[in-house]
Short mmCIF file of C-alpha atoms in Angstrom, two decimals:
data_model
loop_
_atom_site.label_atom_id
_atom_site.label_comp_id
_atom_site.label_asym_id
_atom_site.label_seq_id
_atom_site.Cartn_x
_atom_site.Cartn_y
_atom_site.Cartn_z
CA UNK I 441 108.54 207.76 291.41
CA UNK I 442 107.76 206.15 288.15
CA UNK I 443 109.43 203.95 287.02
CA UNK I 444 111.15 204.43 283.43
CA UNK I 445 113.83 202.06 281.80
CA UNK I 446 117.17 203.18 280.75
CA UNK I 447 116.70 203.58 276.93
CA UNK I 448 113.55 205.44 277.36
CA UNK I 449 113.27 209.01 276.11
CA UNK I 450 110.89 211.04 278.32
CA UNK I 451 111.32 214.89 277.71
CA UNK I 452 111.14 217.34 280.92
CA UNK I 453 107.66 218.61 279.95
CA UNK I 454 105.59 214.97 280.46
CA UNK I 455 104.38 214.54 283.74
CA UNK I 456 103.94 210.68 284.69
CA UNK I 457 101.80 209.76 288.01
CA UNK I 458 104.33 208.43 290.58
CA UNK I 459 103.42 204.56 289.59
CA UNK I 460 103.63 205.13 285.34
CA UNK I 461 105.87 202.38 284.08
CA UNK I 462 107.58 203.14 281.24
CA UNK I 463 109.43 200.52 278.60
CA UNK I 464 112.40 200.39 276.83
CA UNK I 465 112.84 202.72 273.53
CA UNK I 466 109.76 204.66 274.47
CA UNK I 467 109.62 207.87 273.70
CA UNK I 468 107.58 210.48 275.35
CA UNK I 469 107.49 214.22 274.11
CA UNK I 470 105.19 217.10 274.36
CA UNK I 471 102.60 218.27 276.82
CA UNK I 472 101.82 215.06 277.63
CA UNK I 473 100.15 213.85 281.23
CA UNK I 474 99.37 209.95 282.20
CA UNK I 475 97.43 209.12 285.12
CA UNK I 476 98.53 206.60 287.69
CA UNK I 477 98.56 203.01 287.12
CA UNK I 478 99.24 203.05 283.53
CA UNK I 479 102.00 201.57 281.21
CA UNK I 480 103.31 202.52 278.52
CA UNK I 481 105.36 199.61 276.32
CA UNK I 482 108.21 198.67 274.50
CA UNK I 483 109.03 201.21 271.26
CA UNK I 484 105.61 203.25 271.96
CA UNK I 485 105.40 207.22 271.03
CA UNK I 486 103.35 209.08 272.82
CA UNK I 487 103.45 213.32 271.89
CA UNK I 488 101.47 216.54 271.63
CA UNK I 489 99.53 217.97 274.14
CA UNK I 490 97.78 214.41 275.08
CA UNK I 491 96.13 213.56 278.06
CA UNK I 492 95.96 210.11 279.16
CA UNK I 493 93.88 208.91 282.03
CA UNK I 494 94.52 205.94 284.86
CA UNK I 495 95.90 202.52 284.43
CA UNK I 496 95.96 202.56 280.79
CA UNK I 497 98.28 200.41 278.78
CA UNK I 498 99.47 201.27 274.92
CA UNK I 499 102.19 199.06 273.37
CA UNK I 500 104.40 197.82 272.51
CA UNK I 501 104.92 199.83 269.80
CA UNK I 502 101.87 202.00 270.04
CA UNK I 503 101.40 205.15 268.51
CA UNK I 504 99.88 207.97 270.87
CA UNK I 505 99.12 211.66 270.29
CA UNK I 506 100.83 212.10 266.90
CA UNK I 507 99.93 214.98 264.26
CA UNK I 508 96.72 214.40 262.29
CA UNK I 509 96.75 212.97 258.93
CA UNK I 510 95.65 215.75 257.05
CA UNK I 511 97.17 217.91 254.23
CA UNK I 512 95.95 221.17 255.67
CA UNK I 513 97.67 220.90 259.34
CA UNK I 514 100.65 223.32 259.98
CA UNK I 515 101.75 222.51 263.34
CA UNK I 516 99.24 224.16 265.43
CA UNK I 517 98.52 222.77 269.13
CA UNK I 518 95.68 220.54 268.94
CA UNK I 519 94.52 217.71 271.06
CA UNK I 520 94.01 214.45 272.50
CA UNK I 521 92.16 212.75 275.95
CA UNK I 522 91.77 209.51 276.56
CA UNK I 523 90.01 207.96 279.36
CA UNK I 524 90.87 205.88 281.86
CA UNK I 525 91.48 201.57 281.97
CA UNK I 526 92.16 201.85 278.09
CA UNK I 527 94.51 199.72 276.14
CA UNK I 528 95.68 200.30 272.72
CA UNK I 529 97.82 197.16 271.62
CA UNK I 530 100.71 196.81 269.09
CA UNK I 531 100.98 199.05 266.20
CA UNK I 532 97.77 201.04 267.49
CA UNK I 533 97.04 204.35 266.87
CA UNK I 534 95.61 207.08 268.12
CA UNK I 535 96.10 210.65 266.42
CA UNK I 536 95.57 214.48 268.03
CA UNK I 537 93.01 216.36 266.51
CA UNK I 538 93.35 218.99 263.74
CA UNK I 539 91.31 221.71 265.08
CA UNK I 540 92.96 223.46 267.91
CA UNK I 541 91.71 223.88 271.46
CA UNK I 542 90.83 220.98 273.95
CA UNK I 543 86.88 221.52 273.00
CA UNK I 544 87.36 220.10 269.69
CA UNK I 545 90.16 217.52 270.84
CA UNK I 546 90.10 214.13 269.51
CA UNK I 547 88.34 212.12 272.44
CA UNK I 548 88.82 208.16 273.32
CA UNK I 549 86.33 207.14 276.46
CA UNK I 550 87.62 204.73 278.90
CA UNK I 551 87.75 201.11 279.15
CA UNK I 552 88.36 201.02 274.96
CA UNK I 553 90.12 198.38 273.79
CA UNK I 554 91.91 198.86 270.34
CA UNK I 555 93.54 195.73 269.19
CA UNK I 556 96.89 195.47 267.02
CA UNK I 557 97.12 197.60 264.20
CA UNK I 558 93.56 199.35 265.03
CA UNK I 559 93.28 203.30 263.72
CA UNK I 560 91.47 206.20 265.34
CA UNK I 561 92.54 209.41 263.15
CA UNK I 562 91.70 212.97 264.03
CA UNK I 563 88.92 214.71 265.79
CA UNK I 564 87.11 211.47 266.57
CA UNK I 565 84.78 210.89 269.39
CA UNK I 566 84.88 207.18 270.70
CA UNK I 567 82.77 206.76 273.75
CA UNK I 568 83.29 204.23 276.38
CA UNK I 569 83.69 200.18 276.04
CA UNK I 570 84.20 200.10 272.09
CA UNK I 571 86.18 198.03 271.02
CA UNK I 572 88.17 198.25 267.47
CA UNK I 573 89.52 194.85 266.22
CA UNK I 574 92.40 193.92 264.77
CA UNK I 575 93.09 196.51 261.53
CA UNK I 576 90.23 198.14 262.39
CA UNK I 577 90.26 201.96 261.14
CA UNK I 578 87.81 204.88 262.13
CA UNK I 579 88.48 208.22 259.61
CA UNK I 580 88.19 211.77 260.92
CA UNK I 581 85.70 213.01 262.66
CA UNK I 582 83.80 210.21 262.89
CA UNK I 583 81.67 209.03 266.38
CA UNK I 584 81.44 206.01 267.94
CA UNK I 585 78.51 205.63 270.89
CA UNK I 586 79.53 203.34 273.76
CA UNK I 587 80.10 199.39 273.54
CA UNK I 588 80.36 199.16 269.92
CA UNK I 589 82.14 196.66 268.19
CA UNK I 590 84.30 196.91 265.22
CA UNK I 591 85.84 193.82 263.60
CA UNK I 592 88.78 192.98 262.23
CA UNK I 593 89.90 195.48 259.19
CA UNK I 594 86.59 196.99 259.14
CA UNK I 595 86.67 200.85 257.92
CA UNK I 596 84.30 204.02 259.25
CA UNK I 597 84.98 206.48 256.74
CA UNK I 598 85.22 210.17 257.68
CA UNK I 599 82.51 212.02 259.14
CA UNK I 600 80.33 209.30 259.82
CA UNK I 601 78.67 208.49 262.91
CA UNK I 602 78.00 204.79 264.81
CA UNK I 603 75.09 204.21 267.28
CA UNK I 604 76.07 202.72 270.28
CA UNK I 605 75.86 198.88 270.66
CA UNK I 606 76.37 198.65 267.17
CA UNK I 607 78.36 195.60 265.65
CA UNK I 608 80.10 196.01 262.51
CA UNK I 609 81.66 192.92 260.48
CA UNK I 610 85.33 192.14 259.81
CA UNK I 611 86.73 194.50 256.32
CA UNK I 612 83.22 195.95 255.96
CA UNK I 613 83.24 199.79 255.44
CA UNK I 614 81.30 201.81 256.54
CA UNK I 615 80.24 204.96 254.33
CA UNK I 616 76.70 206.19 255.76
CA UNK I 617 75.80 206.19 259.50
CA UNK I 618 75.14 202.87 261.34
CA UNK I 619 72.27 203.63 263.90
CA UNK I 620 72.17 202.39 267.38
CA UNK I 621 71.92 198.94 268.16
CA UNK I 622 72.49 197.75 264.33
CA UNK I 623 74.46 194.82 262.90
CA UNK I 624 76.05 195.37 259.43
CA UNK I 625 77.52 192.85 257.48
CA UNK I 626 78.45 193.08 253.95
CA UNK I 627 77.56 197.49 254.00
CA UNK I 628 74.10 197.05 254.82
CA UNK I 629 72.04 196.30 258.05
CA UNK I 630 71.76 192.71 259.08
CA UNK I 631 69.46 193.33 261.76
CA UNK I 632 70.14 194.51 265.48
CA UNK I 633 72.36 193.82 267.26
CA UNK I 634 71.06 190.87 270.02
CA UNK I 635 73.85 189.13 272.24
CA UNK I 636 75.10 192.60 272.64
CA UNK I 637 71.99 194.03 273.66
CA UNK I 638 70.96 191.13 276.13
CA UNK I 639 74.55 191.62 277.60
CA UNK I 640 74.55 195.33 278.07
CA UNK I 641 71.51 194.57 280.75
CA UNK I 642 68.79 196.68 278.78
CA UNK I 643 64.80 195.59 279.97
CA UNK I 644 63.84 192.19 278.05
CA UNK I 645 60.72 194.93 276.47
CA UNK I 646 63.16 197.39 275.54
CA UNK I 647 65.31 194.90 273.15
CA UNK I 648 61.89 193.39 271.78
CA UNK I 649 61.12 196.97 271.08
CA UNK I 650 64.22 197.28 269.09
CA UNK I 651 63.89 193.85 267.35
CA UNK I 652 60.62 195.13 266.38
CA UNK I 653 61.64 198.44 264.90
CA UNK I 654 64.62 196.95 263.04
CA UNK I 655 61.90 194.81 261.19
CA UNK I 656 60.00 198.07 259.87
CA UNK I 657 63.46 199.31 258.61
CA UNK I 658 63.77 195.29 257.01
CA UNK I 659 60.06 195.86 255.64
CA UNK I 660 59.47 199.19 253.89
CA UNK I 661 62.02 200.25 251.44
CA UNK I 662 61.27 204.14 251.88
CA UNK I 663 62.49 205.49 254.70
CA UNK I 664 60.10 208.11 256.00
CA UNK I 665 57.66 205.03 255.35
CA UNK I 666 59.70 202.56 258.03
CA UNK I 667 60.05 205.51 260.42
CA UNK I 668 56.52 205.87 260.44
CA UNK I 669 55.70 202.50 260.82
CA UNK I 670 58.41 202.41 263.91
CA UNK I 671 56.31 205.50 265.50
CA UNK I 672 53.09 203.64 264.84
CA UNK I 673 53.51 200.05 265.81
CA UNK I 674 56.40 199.89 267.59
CA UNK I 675 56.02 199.79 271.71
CA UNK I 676 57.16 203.16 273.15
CA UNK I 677 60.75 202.68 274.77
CA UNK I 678 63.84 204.96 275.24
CA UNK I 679 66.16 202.96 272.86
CA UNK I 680 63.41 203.44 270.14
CA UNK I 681 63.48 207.16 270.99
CA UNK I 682 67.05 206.81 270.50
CA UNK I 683 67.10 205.08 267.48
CA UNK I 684 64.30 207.63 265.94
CA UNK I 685 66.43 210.93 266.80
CA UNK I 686 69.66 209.24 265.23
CA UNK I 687 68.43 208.48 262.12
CA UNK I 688 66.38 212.07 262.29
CA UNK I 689 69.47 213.82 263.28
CA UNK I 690 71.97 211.74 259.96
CA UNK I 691 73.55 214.06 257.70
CA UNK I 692 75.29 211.14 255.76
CA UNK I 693 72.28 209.18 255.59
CA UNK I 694 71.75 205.51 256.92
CA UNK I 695 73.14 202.59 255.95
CA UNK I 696 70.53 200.24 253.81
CA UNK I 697 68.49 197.47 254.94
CA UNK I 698 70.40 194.45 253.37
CA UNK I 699 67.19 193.53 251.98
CA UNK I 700 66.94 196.40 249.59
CA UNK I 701 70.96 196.61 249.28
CA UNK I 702 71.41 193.57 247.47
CA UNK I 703 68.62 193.50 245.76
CA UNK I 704 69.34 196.73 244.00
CA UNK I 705 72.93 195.49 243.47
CA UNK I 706 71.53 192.31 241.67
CA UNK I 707 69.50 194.79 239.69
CA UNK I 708 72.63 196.74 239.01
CA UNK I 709 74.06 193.69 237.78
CA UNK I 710 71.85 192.27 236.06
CA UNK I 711 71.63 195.70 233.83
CA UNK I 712 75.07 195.39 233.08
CA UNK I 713 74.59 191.57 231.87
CA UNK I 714 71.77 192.63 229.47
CA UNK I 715 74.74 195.12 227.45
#
């Protein structure tokens, strides 16, 4: 049976796995399911139709399957899954979609890890081993490809999408699409993204390839120009491939070479000086 303390609230229609531990002053509610192994803390809420996978953990004082944060929901069922071996730490949260049906539910893969305070709002599609950092907040609808990296307070706004193996610096936000494999720092790209490529086991060729491609997107301001010069020079590998059909595919746009970034901004500025 699982196991559930006193001054938990668990209402008739969750169903727990026979080994779900639950903590004091949670409260459960809804059409909730959790797999087997999992725990749920101290003070967490967990409600709506959510459906939580194996030996996850959220808590203490998580916040699981709550309404969306938008002005135009009324109450209708709507969704959340979450995968399995995925921990959401204090003050996390995690909220249900706002379009209805379990097609368009907000979706968190498994073996996430979303440290204190970390934000994943409605309709989102995380894919497996990301990892939000402290404070770190994704806006609706946004997707995140697998083993991405979000530092502390760092912001995604709505809509936008995030390559996977992308790494993303502490309070930057994010307000075009980060392609796979980037590194942004300060809103623009850095480069790629190279201790987490090395790690994730990809052919030595395959992250030269990338290195190579990031440097067209570091070397021609225009574009069409660097994507070009990525089909032309760079080696043929799948990650390119991916990296070309991203960008091809961006309805936001992609976030700027830091190169051009700042020097338009000291442009920018130094207009303004000139007044």
């Amino acid at each position: 049976m699982p196991h559930i303390h006193p001054t938990a609230i668990v209402d008739p229609s969750v169903v727990l796995a026979d080994d779900v531990a639950v903590g004091p002053y949670a409260i459960l509610s809804g059409k909730v399911t959790i797999g087997a192994g999992s725990s749920i803390l101290s003070h967490t809420v967990i409600n709506g139709s959510t459906i939580i996978g194996q030996r996850c953990r959220f808590g203490p004082g998580a916040y699981i399957g709550l309404d969306p944060q938008h002005t135009g929901y009324k109450g209708e069922e709507t969704w959340l899954i979450i995968g399995d071996d995925t921990i959401a730490r204090e003050g996390a949260s995690i909220h249900r979609a706002f379009k209805t049906g379990q097609d368009h539910a907000t979706r968190v893969g498994s073996n996430c890890f979303l440290m204190a305070n970390a934000h994943i709002g409605h309709d989102c599609r995380v894919a497996d081993r990301v990892i939000l950092a402290q404070g770190a907040m994704l806006g609706g609808h946004v997707e995140v490809g697998e083993r991405t990296f979000l530092g502390g307070g760092a912001g995604v706004h709505q809509f936008c999408r995030v390559g996977r193996l992308a790494i993303i610096r502490g309070t930057d936000a994010v307000t075009r699409d980060v392609p796979p494999f980037a590194a942004v720092a300060y809103f623009a790209l850095k480069g790629y993204n190279a201790i987490g490529c090395k790690r994730s086991g990809m052919p030595r060729e395959s992250v030269f390839a990338i290195r190579k491609a990031y440097h067209c997107l570091h070397t021609h301001r225009a574009l069409p120009t660097a994507l070009r010069a990525i089909r032309e020079t760079v080696p043929s590998a799948p990650e390119v491939d991916e990296l070309l059909n991203f960008i091809a595919s961006s309805k936001r746009g992609i976030t700027p070479s830091a190169r051009y970034f700042f020097a338009a901004m000291s442009s920018h500025g130094d207009d303004e000086s000139d007044e």
